[in-house]
PDB file with one MODEL, atoms N, CA, C and O in Angstrom:
MODEL        1
ATOM      1  N   MET A   1      51.716 -60.416 -29.795  1.00  0.00           N
ATOM      2  CA  MET A   1      50.621 -60.674 -30.712  1.00  0.00           C
ATOM      3  C   MET A   1      49.620 -59.519 -30.711  1.00  0.00           C
ATOM      4  O   MET A   1      49.110 -59.157 -31.771  1.00  0.00           O
ATOM      5  N   SER A   2      49.325 -58.931 -29.546  1.00  0.00           N
ATOM      6  CA  SER A   2      48.313 -57.898 -29.481  1.00  0.00           C
ATOM      7  C   SER A   2      48.803 -56.550 -30.001  1.00  0.00           C
ATOM      8  O   SER A   2      47.989 -55.661 -30.248  1.00  0.00           O
ATOM      9  N   GLU A   3      50.140 -56.374 -30.176  1.00  0.00           N
ATOM     10  CA  GLU A   3      50.641 -55.098 -30.673  1.00  0.00           C
ATOM     11  C   GLU A   3      50.175 -54.833 -32.101  1.00  0.00           C
ATOM     12  O   GLU A   3      50.089 -53.679 -32.521  1.00  0.00           O
ATOM     13  N   ALA A   4      49.878 -55.882 -32.840  1.00  0.00           N
ATOM     14  CA  ALA A   4      49.492 -55.732 -34.235  1.00  0.00           C
ATOM     15  C   ALA A   4      48.064 -55.208 -34.388  1.00  0.00           C
ATOM     16  O   ALA A   4      47.721 -54.665 -35.439  1.00  0.00           O
ATOM     17  N   LEU A   5      47.232 -55.358 -33.367  1.00  0.00           N
ATOM     18  CA  LEU A   5      45.838 -54.929 -33.446  1.00  0.00           C
ATOM     19  C   LEU A   5      45.611 -53.667 -32.633  1.00  0.00           C
ATOM     20  O   LEU A   5      46.326 -53.389 -31.670  1.00  0.00           O
ATOM     21  N   GLY A   6      44.609 -52.915 -33.036  1.00  0.00           N
ATOM     22  CA  GLY A   6      44.220 -51.725 -32.302  1.00  0.00           C
ATOM     23  C   GLY A   6      42.786 -51.362 -32.617  1.00  0.00           C
ATOM     24  O   GLY A   6      42.187 -51.946 -33.520  1.00  0.00           O
ATOM     25  N   PRO A   7      42.226 -50.411 -31.895  1.00  0.00           N
ATOM     26  CA  PRO A   7      40.859 -49.980 -32.175  1.00  0.00           C
ATOM     27  C   PRO A   7      40.715 -49.512 -33.618  1.00  0.00           C
ATOM     28  O   PRO A   7      41.567 -48.787 -34.133  1.00  0.00           O
ATOM     29  N   GLY A   8      39.641 -49.929 -34.258  1.00  0.00           N
ATOM     30  CA  GLY A   8      39.370 -49.552 -35.637  1.00  0.00           C
ATOM     31  C   GLY A   8      39.827 -50.571 -36.659  1.00  0.00           C
ATOM     32  O   GLY A   8      39.444 -50.475 -37.825  1.00  0.00           O
ATOM     33  N   ASP A   9      40.637 -51.550 -36.264  1.00  0.00           N
ATOM     34  CA  ASP A   9      41.100 -52.575 -37.202  1.00  0.00           C
ATOM     35  C   ASP A   9      39.977 -53.547 -37.548  1.00  0.00           C
ATOM     36  O   ASP A   9      39.080 -53.787 -36.741  1.00  0.00           O
ATOM     37  N   LEU A  10      40.036 -54.099 -38.746  1.00  0.00           N
ATOM     38  CA  LEU A  10      39.080 -55.115 -39.163  1.00  0.00           C
ATOM     39  C   LEU A  10      39.646 -56.493 -38.871  1.00  0.00           C
ATOM     40  O   LEU A  10      40.818 -56.765 -39.132  1.00  0.00           O
ATOM     41  N   VAL A  11      38.785 -57.374 -38.318  1.00  0.00           N
ATOM     42  CA  VAL A  11      39.198 -58.740 -38.025  1.00  0.00           C
ATOM     43  C   VAL A  11      38.168 -59.709 -38.588  1.00  0.00           C
ATOM     44  O   VAL A  11      36.985 -59.387 -38.695  1.00  0.00           O
ATOM     45  N   LEU A  12      38.634 -60.893 -38.943  1.00  0.00           N
ATOM     46  CA  LEU A  12      37.783 -61.951 -39.466  1.00  0.00           C
ATOM     47  C   LEU A  12      37.627 -63.010 -38.385  1.00  0.00           C
ATOM     48  O   LEU A  12      38.621 -63.471 -37.824  1.00  0.00           O
ATOM     49  N   CYS A  13      36.394 -63.403 -38.086  1.00  0.00           N
ATOM     50  CA  CYS A  13      36.154 -64.450 -37.098  1.00  0.00           C
ATOM     51  C   CYS A  13      36.457 -65.798 -37.748  1.00  0.00           C
ATOM     52  O   CYS A  13      35.832 -66.169 -38.742  1.00  0.00           O
ATOM     53  N   VAL A  14      37.415 -66.526 -37.183  1.00  0.00           N
ATOM     54  CA  VAL A  14      37.786 -67.827 -37.730  1.00  0.00           C
ATOM     55  C   VAL A  14      37.411 -68.970 -36.795  1.00  0.00           C
ATOM     56  O   VAL A  14      37.558 -70.138 -37.154  1.00  0.00           O
ATOM     57  N   ASN A  15      36.926 -68.641 -35.594  1.00  0.00           N
ATOM     58  CA  ASN A  15      36.611 -69.662 -34.610  1.00  0.00           C
ATOM     59  C   ASN A  15      35.379 -69.245 -33.828  1.00  0.00           C
ATOM     60  O   ASN A  15      35.464 -68.397 -32.939  1.00  0.00           O
ATOM     61  N   ALA A  16      34.244 -69.827 -34.148  1.00  0.00           N
ATOM     62  CA  ALA A  16      33.005 -69.531 -33.434  1.00  0.00           C
ATOM     63  C   ALA A  16      32.652 -70.675 -32.494  1.00  0.00           C
ATOM     64  O   ALA A  16      31.476 -70.931 -32.236  1.00  0.00           O
ATOM     65  N   ALA A  17      33.678 -71.367 -31.979  1.00  0.00           N
ATOM     66  CA  ALA A  17      33.468 -72.478 -31.049  1.00  0.00           C
ATOM     67  C   ALA A  17      32.864 -71.951 -29.748  1.00  0.00           C
ATOM     68  O   ALA A  17      32.916 -70.748 -29.493  1.00  0.00           O
ATOM     69  N   PRO A  18      32.295 -72.824 -28.927  1.00  0.00           N
ATOM     70  CA  PRO A  18      31.732 -72.379 -27.649  1.00  0.00           C
ATOM     71  C   PRO A  18      32.766 -71.669 -26.773  1.00  0.00           C
ATOM     72  O   PRO A  18      33.972 -71.805 -26.980  1.00  0.00           O
ATOM     73  N   ASN A  19      32.280 -70.918 -25.806  1.00  0.00           N
ATOM     74  CA  ASN A  19      33.104 -70.154 -24.887  1.00  0.00           C
ATOM     75  C   ASN A  19      34.142 -71.050 -24.215  1.00  0.00           C
ATOM     76  O   ASN A  19      33.824 -72.170 -23.814  1.00  0.00           O
ATOM     77  N   HIS A  20      35.383 -70.567 -24.087  1.00  0.00           N
ATOM     78  CA  HIS A  20      36.474 -71.340 -23.478  1.00  0.00           C
ATOM     79  C   HIS A  20      36.154 -71.775 -22.057  1.00  0.00           C
ATOM     80  O   HIS A  20      36.410 -72.916 -21.673  1.00  0.00           O
ATOM     81  N   MET A  21      35.587 -70.852 -21.274  1.00  0.00           N
ATOM     82  CA  MET A  21      35.399 -71.091 -19.844  1.00  0.00           C
ATOM     83  C   MET A  21      34.090 -71.815 -19.528  1.00  0.00           C
ATOM     84  O   MET A  21      34.083 -72.771 -18.752  1.00  0.00           O
ATOM     85  N   THR A  22      32.991 -71.368 -20.122  1.00  0.00           N
ATOM     86  CA  THR A  22      31.669 -71.885 -19.734  1.00  0.00           C
ATOM     87  C   THR A  22      31.130 -72.956 -20.675  1.00  0.00           C
ATOM     88  O   THR A  22      30.272 -73.746 -20.282  1.00  0.00           O
ATOM     89  N   GLY A  23      31.613 -72.994 -21.894  1.00  0.00           N
ATOM     90  CA  GLY A  23      31.099 -73.958 -22.863  1.00  0.00           C
ATOM     91  C   GLY A  23      29.815 -73.518 -23.532  1.00  0.00           C
ATOM     92  O   GLY A  23      29.238 -74.268 -24.319  1.00  0.00           O
ATOM     93  N   GLU A  24      29.353 -72.304 -23.232  1.00  0.00           N
ATOM     94  CA  GLU A  24      28.120 -71.779 -23.834  1.00  0.00           C
ATOM     95  C   GLU A  24      28.381 -71.348 -25.270  1.00  0.00           C
ATOM     96  O   GLU A  24      29.501 -70.955 -25.598  1.00  0.00           O
ATOM     97  N   PRO A  25      27.362 -71.414 -26.140  1.00  0.00           N
ATOM     98  CA  PRO A  25      27.536 -70.948 -27.524  1.00  0.00           C
ATOM     99  C   PRO A  25      27.809 -69.444 -27.559  1.00  0.00           C
ATOM    100  O   PRO A  25      27.366 -68.701 -26.683  1.00  0.00           O
ATOM    101  N   VAL A  26      28.532 -69.013 -28.566  1.00  0.00           N
ATOM    102  CA  VAL A  26      28.873 -67.592 -28.694  1.00  0.00           C
ATOM    103  C   VAL A  26      28.058 -66.967 -29.826  1.00  0.00           C
ATOM    104  O   VAL A  26      27.678 -67.661 -30.769  1.00  0.00           O
ATOM    105  N   PRO A  27      27.784 -65.655 -29.741  1.00  0.00           N
ATOM    106  CA  PRO A  27      27.005 -64.995 -30.795  1.00  0.00           C
ATOM    107  C   PRO A  27      27.824 -64.632 -32.033  1.00  0.00           C
ATOM    108  O   PRO A  27      27.287 -64.031 -32.964  1.00  0.00           O
ATOM    109  N   LEU A  28      29.099 -64.981 -32.064  1.00  0.00           N
ATOM    110  CA  LEU A  28      29.935 -64.676 -33.225  1.00  0.00           C
ATOM    111  C   LEU A  28      29.627 -65.642 -34.361  1.00  0.00           C
ATOM    112  O   LEU A  28      29.165 -66.759 -34.126  1.00  0.00           O
ATOM    113  N   VAL A  29      29.881 -65.213 -35.586  1.00  0.00           N
ATOM    114  CA  VAL A  29      29.651 -66.040 -36.768  1.00  0.00           C
ATOM    115  C   VAL A  29      30.977 -66.220 -37.498  1.00  0.00           C
ATOM    116  O   VAL A  29      31.630 -65.241 -37.860  1.00  0.00           O
ATOM    117  N   ALA A  30      31.372 -67.468 -37.713  1.00  0.00           N
ATOM    118  CA  ALA A  30      32.623 -67.739 -38.429  1.00  0.00           C
ATOM    119  C   ALA A  30      32.522 -67.197 -39.854  1.00  0.00           C
ATOM    120  O   ALA A  30      31.516 -67.410 -40.531  1.00  0.00           O
ATOM    121  N   GLY A  31      33.546 -66.507 -40.302  1.00  0.00           N
ATOM    122  CA  GLY A  31      33.558 -65.932 -41.639  1.00  0.00           C
ATOM    123  C   GLY A  31      33.051 -64.505 -41.695  1.00  0.00           C
ATOM    124  O   GLY A  31      33.127 -63.869 -42.746  1.00  0.00           O
ATOM    125  N   GLU A  32      32.533 -63.982 -40.585  1.00  0.00           N
ATOM    126  CA  GLU A  32      32.047 -62.602 -40.544  1.00  0.00           C
ATOM    127  C   GLU A  32      33.197 -61.656 -40.210  1.00  0.00           C
ATOM    128  O   GLU A  32      34.150 -62.039 -39.531  1.00  0.00           O
ATOM    129  N   THR A  33      33.100 -60.431 -40.686  1.00  0.00           N
ATOM    130  CA  THR A  33      34.090 -59.402 -40.408  1.00  0.00           C
ATOM    131  C   THR A  33      33.575 -58.498 -39.299  1.00  0.00           C
ATOM    132  O   THR A  33      32.411 -58.096 -39.305  1.00  0.00           O
ATOM    133  N   TYR A  34      34.443 -58.183 -38.353  1.00  0.00           N
ATOM    134  CA  TYR A  34      34.099 -57.312 -37.236  1.00  0.00           C
ATOM    135  C   TYR A  34      35.136 -56.213 -37.116  1.00  0.00           C
ATOM    136  O   TYR A  34      36.282 -56.382 -37.534  1.00  0.00           O
ATOM    137  N   ARG A  35      34.731 -55.072 -36.539  1.00  0.00           N
ATOM    138  CA  ARG A  35      35.656 -53.965 -36.285  1.00  0.00           C
ATOM    139  C   ARG A  35      35.990 -53.971 -34.799  1.00  0.00           C
ATOM    140  O   ARG A  35      35.099 -54.071 -33.955  1.00  0.00           O
ATOM    141  N   VAL A  36      37.283 -53.861 -34.484  1.00  0.00           N
ATOM    142  CA  VAL A  36      37.744 -53.854 -33.093  1.00  0.00           C
ATOM    143  C   VAL A  36      37.397 -52.506 -32.471  1.00  0.00           C
ATOM    144  O   VAL A  36      37.798 -51.458 -32.977  1.00  0.00           O
ATOM    145  N   LEU A  37      36.642 -52.543 -31.359  1.00  0.00           N
ATOM    146  CA  LEU A  37      36.308 -51.320 -30.633  1.00  0.00           C
ATOM    147  C   LEU A  37      37.351 -51.029 -29.568  1.00  0.00           C
ATOM    148  O   LEU A  37      37.714 -49.874 -29.348  1.00  0.00           O
ATOM    149  N   ASP A  38      37.840 -52.087 -28.899  1.00  0.00           N
ATOM    150  CA  ASP A  38      38.831 -51.910 -27.846  1.00  0.00           C
ATOM    151  C   ASP A  38      39.641 -53.184 -27.697  1.00  0.00           C
ATOM    152  O   ASP A  38      39.227 -54.253 -28.145  1.00  0.00           O
ATOM    153  N   LEU A  39      40.785 -53.062 -27.072  1.00  0.00           N
ATOM    154  CA  LEU A  39      41.703 -54.180 -26.892  1.00  0.00           C
ATOM    155  C   LEU A  39      42.197 -54.150 -25.454  1.00  0.00           C
ATOM    156  O   LEU A  39      42.645 -53.112 -24.965  1.00  0.00           O
ATOM    157  N   TRP A  40      42.112 -55.302 -24.772  1.00  0.00           N
ATOM    158  CA  TRP A  40      42.571 -55.384 -23.389  1.00  0.00           C
ATOM    159  C   TRP A  40      43.644 -56.448 -23.262  1.00  0.00           C
ATOM    160  O   TRP A  40      43.469 -57.578 -23.718  1.00  0.00           O
ATOM    161  N   GLU A  41      44.761 -56.078 -22.637  1.00  0.00           N
ATOM    162  CA  GLU A  41      45.820 -57.045 -22.372  1.00  0.00           C
ATOM    163  C   GLU A  41      45.309 -58.021 -21.321  1.00  0.00           C
ATOM    164  O   GLU A  41      44.910 -57.607 -20.232  1.00  0.00           O
ATOM    165  N   PHE A  42      45.317 -59.308 -21.634  1.00  0.00           N
ATOM    166  CA  PHE A  42      44.808 -60.332 -20.724  1.00  0.00           C
ATOM    167  C   PHE A  42      45.342 -61.680 -21.169  1.00  0.00           C
ATOM    168  O   PHE A  42      45.214 -62.046 -22.337  1.00  0.00           O
ATOM    169  N   ALA A  43      45.938 -62.419 -20.251  1.00  0.00           N
ATOM    170  CA  ALA A  43      46.429 -63.758 -20.578  1.00  0.00           C
ATOM    171  C   ALA A  43      45.243 -64.717 -20.522  1.00  0.00           C
ATOM    172  O   ALA A  43      44.791 -65.097 -19.442  1.00  0.00           O
ATOM    173  N   CYS A  44      44.749 -65.100 -21.687  1.00  0.00           N
ATOM    174  CA  CYS A  44      43.579 -65.979 -21.771  1.00  0.00           C
ATOM    175  C   CYS A  44      43.934 -67.361 -21.213  1.00  0.00           C
ATOM    176  O   CYS A  44      45.038 -67.852 -21.449  1.00  0.00           O
ATOM    177  N   PRO A  45      43.019 -67.991 -20.483  1.00  0.00           N
ATOM    178  CA  PRO A  45      43.291 -69.322 -19.933  1.00  0.00           C
ATOM    179  C   PRO A  45      43.567 -70.379 -21.000  1.00  0.00           C
ATOM    180  O   PRO A  45      44.161 -71.412 -20.690  1.00  0.00           O
ATOM    181  N   CYS A  46      43.160 -70.154 -22.230  1.00  0.00           N
ATOM    182  CA  CYS A  46      43.419 -71.137 -23.281  1.00  0.00           C
ATOM    183  C   CYS A  46      44.903 -71.183 -23.632  1.00  0.00           C
ATOM    184  O   CYS A  46      45.375 -72.162 -24.211  1.00  0.00           O
ATOM    185  N   GLY A  47      45.648 -70.119 -23.278  1.00  0.00           N
ATOM    186  CA  GLY A  47      47.075 -70.075 -23.534  1.00  0.00           C
ATOM    187  C   GLY A  47      47.451 -69.703 -24.956  1.00  0.00           C
ATOM    188  O   GLY A  47      48.633 -69.719 -25.299  1.00  0.00           O
ATOM    189  N   ARG A  48      46.464 -69.364 -25.804  1.00  0.00           N
ATOM    190  CA  ARG A  48      46.755 -69.056 -27.207  1.00  0.00           C
ATOM    191  C   ARG A  48      46.790 -67.572 -27.501  1.00  0.00           C
ATOM    192  O   ARG A  48      47.171 -67.183 -28.605  1.00  0.00           O
ATOM    193  N   SER A  49      46.408 -66.729 -26.556  1.00  0.00           N
ATOM    194  CA  SER A  49      46.431 -65.296 -26.841  1.00  0.00           C
ATOM    195  C   SER A  49      46.776 -64.513 -25.590  1.00  0.00           C
ATOM    196  O   SER A  49      46.699 -65.022 -24.472  1.00  0.00           O
ATOM    197  N   ASP A  50      47.157 -63.261 -25.803  1.00  0.00           N
ATOM    198  CA  ASP A  50      47.507 -62.394 -24.685  1.00  0.00           C
ATOM    199  C   ASP A  50      46.619 -61.151 -24.640  1.00  0.00           C
ATOM    200  O   ASP A  50      46.974 -60.153 -24.013  1.00  0.00           O
ATOM    201  N   ALA A  51      45.452 -61.215 -25.313  1.00  0.00           N
ATOM    202  CA  ALA A  51      44.560 -60.061 -25.327  1.00  0.00           C
ATOM    203  C   ALA A  51      43.111 -60.497 -25.549  1.00  0.00           C
ATOM    204  O   ALA A  51      42.830 -61.568 -26.086  1.00  0.00           O
ATOM    205  N   LEU A  52      42.214 -59.627 -25.116  1.00  0.00           N
ATOM    206  CA  LEU A  52      40.786 -59.792 -25.384  1.00  0.00           C
ATOM    207  C   LEU A  52      40.356 -58.656 -26.298  1.00  0.00           C
ATOM    208  O   LEU A  52      40.797 -57.518 -26.137  1.00  0.00           O
ATOM    209  N   LEU A  53      39.492 -58.971 -27.260  1.00  0.00           N
ATOM    210  CA  LEU A  53      38.997 -57.972 -28.204  1.00  0.00           C
ATOM    211  C   LEU A  53      37.535 -57.680 -27.941  1.00  0.00           C
ATOM    212  O   LEU A  53      36.741 -58.595 -27.727  1.00  0.00           O
ATOM    213  N   ASP A  54      37.176 -56.397 -27.958  1.00  0.00           N
ATOM    214  CA  ASP A  54      35.777 -55.988 -27.882  1.00  0.00           C
ATOM    215  C   ASP A  54      35.355 -55.638 -29.299  1.00  0.00           C
ATOM    216  O   ASP A  54      35.863 -54.685 -29.889  1.00  0.00           O
ATOM    217  N   VAL A  55      34.414 -56.420 -29.847  1.00  0.00           N
ATOM    218  CA  VAL A  55      33.935 -56.172 -31.206  1.00  0.00           C
ATOM    219  C   VAL A  55      32.473 -55.719 -31.201  1.00  0.00           C
ATOM    220  O   VAL A  55      31.823 -55.702 -32.246  1.00  0.00           O
ATOM    221  N   GLY A  56      31.958 -55.352 -30.025  1.00  0.00           N
ATOM    222  CA  GLY A  56      30.606 -54.829 -29.920  1.00  0.00           C
ATOM    223  C   GLY A  56      29.527 -55.885 -29.794  1.00  0.00           C
ATOM    224  O   GLY A  56      28.342 -55.553 -29.792  1.00  0.00           O
ATOM    225  N   ILE A  57      29.907 -57.152 -29.689  1.00  0.00           N
ATOM    226  CA  ILE A  57      28.929 -58.230 -29.534  1.00  0.00           C
ATOM    227  C   ILE A  57      29.262 -58.966 -28.251  1.00  0.00           C
ATOM    228  O   ILE A  57      30.369 -59.479 -28.092  1.00  0.00           O
ATOM    229  N   GLY A  58      28.313 -59.017 -27.344  1.00  0.00           N
ATOM    230  CA  GLY A  58      28.574 -59.679 -26.081  1.00  0.00           C
ATOM    231  C   GLY A  58      29.604 -58.896 -25.296  1.00  0.00           C
ATOM    232  O   GLY A  58      29.551 -57.667 -25.241  1.00  0.00           O
ATOM    233  N   PHE A  59      30.546 -59.608 -24.687  1.00  0.00           N
ATOM    234  CA  PHE A  59      31.597 -58.951 -23.915  1.00  0.00           C
ATOM    235  C   PHE A  59      32.871 -58.920 -24.761  1.00  0.00           C
ATOM    236  O   PHE A  59      32.816 -58.521 -25.924  1.00  0.00           O
ATOM    237  N   ALA A  60      33.991 -59.322 -24.219  1.00  0.00           N
ATOM    238  CA  ALA A  60      35.249 -59.356 -24.952  1.00  0.00           C
ATOM    239  C   ALA A  60      35.567 -60.796 -25.305  1.00  0.00           C
ATOM    240  O   ALA A  60      35.228 -61.717 -24.562  1.00  0.00           O
ATOM    241  N   TRP A  61      36.224 -60.988 -26.450  1.00  0.00           N
ATOM    242  CA  TRP A  61      36.504 -62.329 -26.954  1.00  0.00           C
ATOM    243  C   TRP A  61      37.996 -62.552 -27.075  1.00  0.00           C
ATOM    244  O   TRP A  61      38.762 -61.620 -27.319  1.00  0.00           O
ATOM    245  N   CYS A  62      38.398 -63.803 -26.900  1.00  0.00           N
ATOM    246  CA  CYS A  62      39.800 -64.205 -27.015  1.00  0.00           C
ATOM    247  C   CYS A  62      40.318 -63.845 -28.404  1.00  0.00           C
ATOM    248  O   CYS A  62      39.651 -64.085 -29.411  1.00  0.00           O
ATOM    249  N   GLN A  63      41.497 -63.276 -28.443  1.00  0.00           N
ATOM    250  CA  GLN A  63      42.081 -62.834 -29.712  1.00  0.00           C
ATOM    251  C   GLN A  63      42.313 -63.996 -30.669  1.00  0.00           C
ATOM    252  O   GLN A  63      42.386 -63.788 -31.880  1.00  0.00           O
ATOM    253  N   SER A  64      42.431 -65.218 -30.148  1.00  0.00           N
ATOM    254  CA  SER A  64      42.688 -66.364 -31.022  1.00  0.00           C
ATOM    255  C   SER A  64      41.489 -66.696 -31.909  1.00  0.00           C
ATOM    256  O   SER A  64      41.624 -67.496 -32.835  1.00  0.00           O
ATOM    257  N   ARG A  65      40.328 -66.110 -31.654  1.00  0.00           N
ATOM    258  CA  ARG A  65      39.142 -66.335 -32.486  1.00  0.00           C
ATOM    259  C   ARG A  65      39.191 -65.531 -33.788  1.00  0.00           C
ATOM    260  O   ARG A  65      38.396 -65.779 -34.695  1.00  0.00           O
ATOM    261  N   PHE A  66      40.103 -64.584 -33.887  1.00  0.00           N
ATOM    262  CA  PHE A  66      40.115 -63.638 -35.006  1.00  0.00           C
ATOM    263  C   PHE A  66      41.451 -63.623 -35.724  1.00  0.00           C
ATOM    264  O   PHE A  66      42.482 -63.999 -35.165  1.00  0.00           O
ATOM    265  N   ARG A  67      41.414 -63.179 -36.978  1.00  0.00           N
ATOM    266  CA  ARG A  67      42.608 -62.903 -37.767  1.00  0.00           C
ATOM    267  C   ARG A  67      42.472 -61.480 -38.308  1.00  0.00           C
ATOM    268  O   ARG A  67      41.400 -61.075 -38.759  1.00  0.00           O
ATOM    269  N   LYS A  68      43.559 -60.740 -38.256  1.00  0.00           N
ATOM    270  CA  LYS A  68      43.538 -59.359 -38.721  1.00  0.00           C
ATOM    271  C   LYS A  68      43.430 -59.310 -40.240  1.00  0.00           C
ATOM    272  O   LYS A  68      44.113 -60.056 -40.942  1.00  0.00           O
ATOM    273  N   LEU A  69      42.578 -58.438 -40.737  1.00  0.00           N
ATOM    274  CA  LEU A  69      42.437 -58.205 -42.168  1.00  0.00           C
ATOM    275  C   LEU A  69      43.229 -56.957 -42.551  1.00  0.00           C
ATOM    276  O   LEU A  69      43.352 -56.037 -41.743  1.00  0.00           O
ATOM    277  N   PRO A  70      43.761 -56.911 -43.759  1.00  0.00           N
ATOM    278  CA  PRO A  70      44.459 -55.697 -44.176  1.00  0.00           C
ATOM    279  C   PRO A  70      43.479 -54.540 -44.308  1.00  0.00           C
ATOM    280  O   PRO A  70      42.303 -54.735 -44.613  1.00  0.00           O
ATOM    281  N   LYS A  71      43.983 -53.337 -44.072  1.00  0.00           N
ATOM    282  CA  LYS A  71      43.118 -52.155 -44.195  1.00  0.00           C
ATOM    283  C   LYS A  71      42.732 -51.975 -45.658  1.00  0.00           C
ATOM    284  O   LYS A  71      43.568 -52.145 -46.546  1.00  0.00           O
ATOM    285  N   PRO A  72      41.477 -51.633 -45.914  1.00  0.00           N
ATOM    286  CA  PRO A  72      41.058 -51.425 -47.307  1.00  0.00           C
ATOM    287  C   PRO A  72      41.780 -50.219 -47.910  1.00  0.00           C
ATOM    288  O   PRO A  72      41.938 -49.186 -47.260  1.00  0.00           O
ATOM    289  N   LYS A  73      42.207 -50.365 -49.141  1.00  0.00           N
ATOM    290  CA  LYS A  73      42.893 -49.277 -49.832  1.00  0.00           C
ATOM    291  C   LYS A  73      41.861 -48.397 -50.512  1.00  0.00           C
ATOM    292  O   LYS A  73      40.809 -48.860 -50.951  1.00  0.00           O
ATOM    293  N   ALA A  74      42.187 -47.124 -50.587  1.00  0.00           N
ATOM    294  CA  ALA A  74      41.291 -46.185 -51.258  1.00  0.00           C
ATOM    295  C   ALA A  74      41.301 -46.479 -52.752  1.00  0.00           C
ATOM    296  O   ALA A  74      42.357 -46.701 -53.344  1.00  0.00           O
ATOM    297  N   ARG A  75      40.133 -46.478 -53.344  1.00  0.00           N
ATOM    298  CA  ARG A  75      40.014 -46.731 -54.783  1.00  0.00           C
ATOM    299  C   ARG A  75      39.541 -45.460 -55.476  1.00  0.00           C
ATOM    300  O   ARG A  75      38.663 -44.751 -54.985  1.00  0.00           O
ATOM    301  N   ALA A  76      40.130 -45.196 -56.602  1.00  0.00           N
ATOM    302  CA  ALA A  76      39.706 -44.036 -57.380  1.00  0.00           C
ATOM    303  C   ALA A  76      38.388 -44.369 -58.073  1.00  0.00           C
ATOM    304  O   ALA A  76      38.248 -45.419 -58.701  1.00  0.00           O
ATOM    305  N   LYS A  77      37.436 -43.466 -57.949  1.00  0.00           N
ATOM    306  CA  LYS A  77      36.141 -43.664 -58.598  1.00  0.00           C
ATOM    307  C   LYS A  77      36.159 -42.976 -59.957  1.00  0.00           C
ATOM    308  O   LYS A  77      36.625 -41.844 -60.087  1.00  0.00           O
ATOM    309  N   THR A  78      35.652 -43.668 -60.956  1.00  0.00           N
ATOM    310  CA  THR A  78      35.528 -43.042 -62.272  1.00  0.00           C
ATOM    311  C   THR A  78      34.162 -42.369 -62.337  1.00  0.00           C
ATOM    312  O   THR A  78      33.138 -42.965 -62.007  1.00  0.00           O
ATOM    313  N   ARG A  79      34.175 -41.151 -62.757  1.00  0.00           N
ATOM    314  CA  ARG A  79      32.923 -40.389 -62.829  1.00  0.00           C
ATOM    315  C   ARG A  79      32.592 -40.088 -64.281  1.00  0.00           C
ATOM    316  O   ARG A  79      33.476 -39.899 -65.117  1.00  0.00           O
ATOM    317  N   ARG A  80      31.320 -40.050 -64.551  1.00  0.00           N
ATOM    318  CA  ARG A  80      30.894 -39.714 -65.916  1.00  0.00           C
ATOM    319  C   ARG A  80      30.998 -38.214 -66.126  1.00  0.00           C
ATOM    320  O   ARG A  80      30.648 -37.423 -65.250  1.00  0.00           O
ATOM    321  N   ALA A  81      31.476 -37.843 -67.279  1.00  0.00           N
ATOM    322  CA  ALA A  81      31.544 -36.427 -67.626  1.00  0.00           C
ATOM    323  C   ALA A  81      30.178 -35.977 -68.115  1.00  0.00           C
ATOM    324  O   ALA A  81      29.510 -36.689 -68.866  1.00  0.00           O
ATOM    325  N   ALA A  82      29.777 -34.823 -67.696  1.00  0.00           N
ATOM    326  CA  ALA A  82      28.497 -34.285 -68.134  1.00  0.00           C
ATOM    327  C   ALA A  82      28.652 -33.802 -69.576  1.00  0.00           C
ATOM    328  O   ALA A  82      29.558 -33.031 -69.892  1.00  0.00           O
ATOM    329  N   THR A  83      27.758 -34.264 -70.436  1.00  0.00           N
ATOM    330  CA  THR A  83      27.796 -33.845 -71.843  1.00  0.00           C
ATOM    331  C   THR A  83      26.533 -33.031 -72.131  1.00  0.00           C
ATOM    332  O   THR A  83      25.445 -33.366 -71.661  1.00  0.00           O
ATOM    333  N   PRO A  84      26.689 -31.977 -72.894  1.00  0.00           N
ATOM    334  CA  PRO A  84      25.502 -31.168 -73.196  1.00  0.00           C
ATOM    335  C   PRO A  84      24.542 -31.935 -74.130  1.00  0.00           C
ATOM    336  O   PRO A  84      24.956 -32.720 -74.983  1.00  0.00           O
ATOM    337  N   LYS A  85      23.264 -31.671 -73.926  1.00  0.00           N
ATOM    338  CA  LYS A  85      22.266 -32.302 -74.785  1.00  0.00           C
ATOM    339  C   LYS A  85      22.226 -31.615 -76.137  1.00  0.00           C
ATOM    340  O   LYS A  85      22.251 -30.387 -76.226  1.00  0.00           O
ATOM    341  N   VAL A  86      22.163 -32.414 -77.179  1.00  0.00           N
ATOM    342  CA  VAL A  86      22.114 -31.858 -78.530  1.00  0.00           C
ATOM    343  C   VAL A  86      20.641 -31.818 -78.954  1.00  0.00           C
ATOM    344  O   VAL A  86      19.951 -32.838 -78.978  1.00  0.00           O
ATOM    345  N   ILE A  87      20.191 -30.621 -79.284  1.00  0.00           N
ATOM    346  CA  ILE A  87      18.793 -30.478 -79.714  1.00  0.00           C
ATOM    347  C   ILE A  87      18.785 -30.138 -81.206  1.00  0.00           C
ATOM    348  O   ILE A  87      19.428 -29.181 -81.639  1.00  0.00           O
ATOM    349  N   GLU A  88      18.046 -30.936 -81.986  1.00  0.00           N
ATOM    350  CA  GLU A  88      17.953 -30.694 -83.409  1.00  0.00           C
ATOM    351  C   GLU A  88      16.706 -29.883 -83.692  1.00  0.00           C
ATOM    352  O   GLU A  88      15.625 -30.176 -83.181  1.00  0.00           O
ATOM    353  N   ARG A  89      16.870 -28.864 -84.509  1.00  0.00           N
ATOM    354  CA  ARG A  89      15.723 -28.024 -84.873  1.00  0.00           C
ATOM    355  C   ARG A  89      15.071 -28.605 -86.138  1.00  0.00           C
ATOM    356  O   ARG A  89      15.752 -29.021 -87.075  1.00  0.00           O
ATOM    357  N   VAL A  90      13.791 -28.619 -86.130  1.00  0.00           N
ATOM    358  CA  VAL A  90      13.066 -29.169 -87.278  1.00  0.00           C
ATOM    359  C   VAL A  90      12.437 -28.053 -88.081  1.00  0.00           C
ATOM    360  O   VAL A  90      11.781 -28.312 -89.090  1.00  0.00           O
TER     361      VAL A  90
ENDMDL
END
């Protein structure tokens, strides 16, 4: 499961439930997008993931809290062409 993710990937938080171990509330927000800073191989006690993700908030979070988002594709920007000003002589 963790092979699919790496540093720089975008993930969507789908589970902002309290911490697995302590029951304390987490600072993550369900529906928010986060960028993975680091990935650590770790068998989480919940049994649902084999890695912890560092997203820059708090410490590391169980991978089961996130879903990988596809990388954004480059979009071509349309630019306006510069047109010369027409000056009428009176």
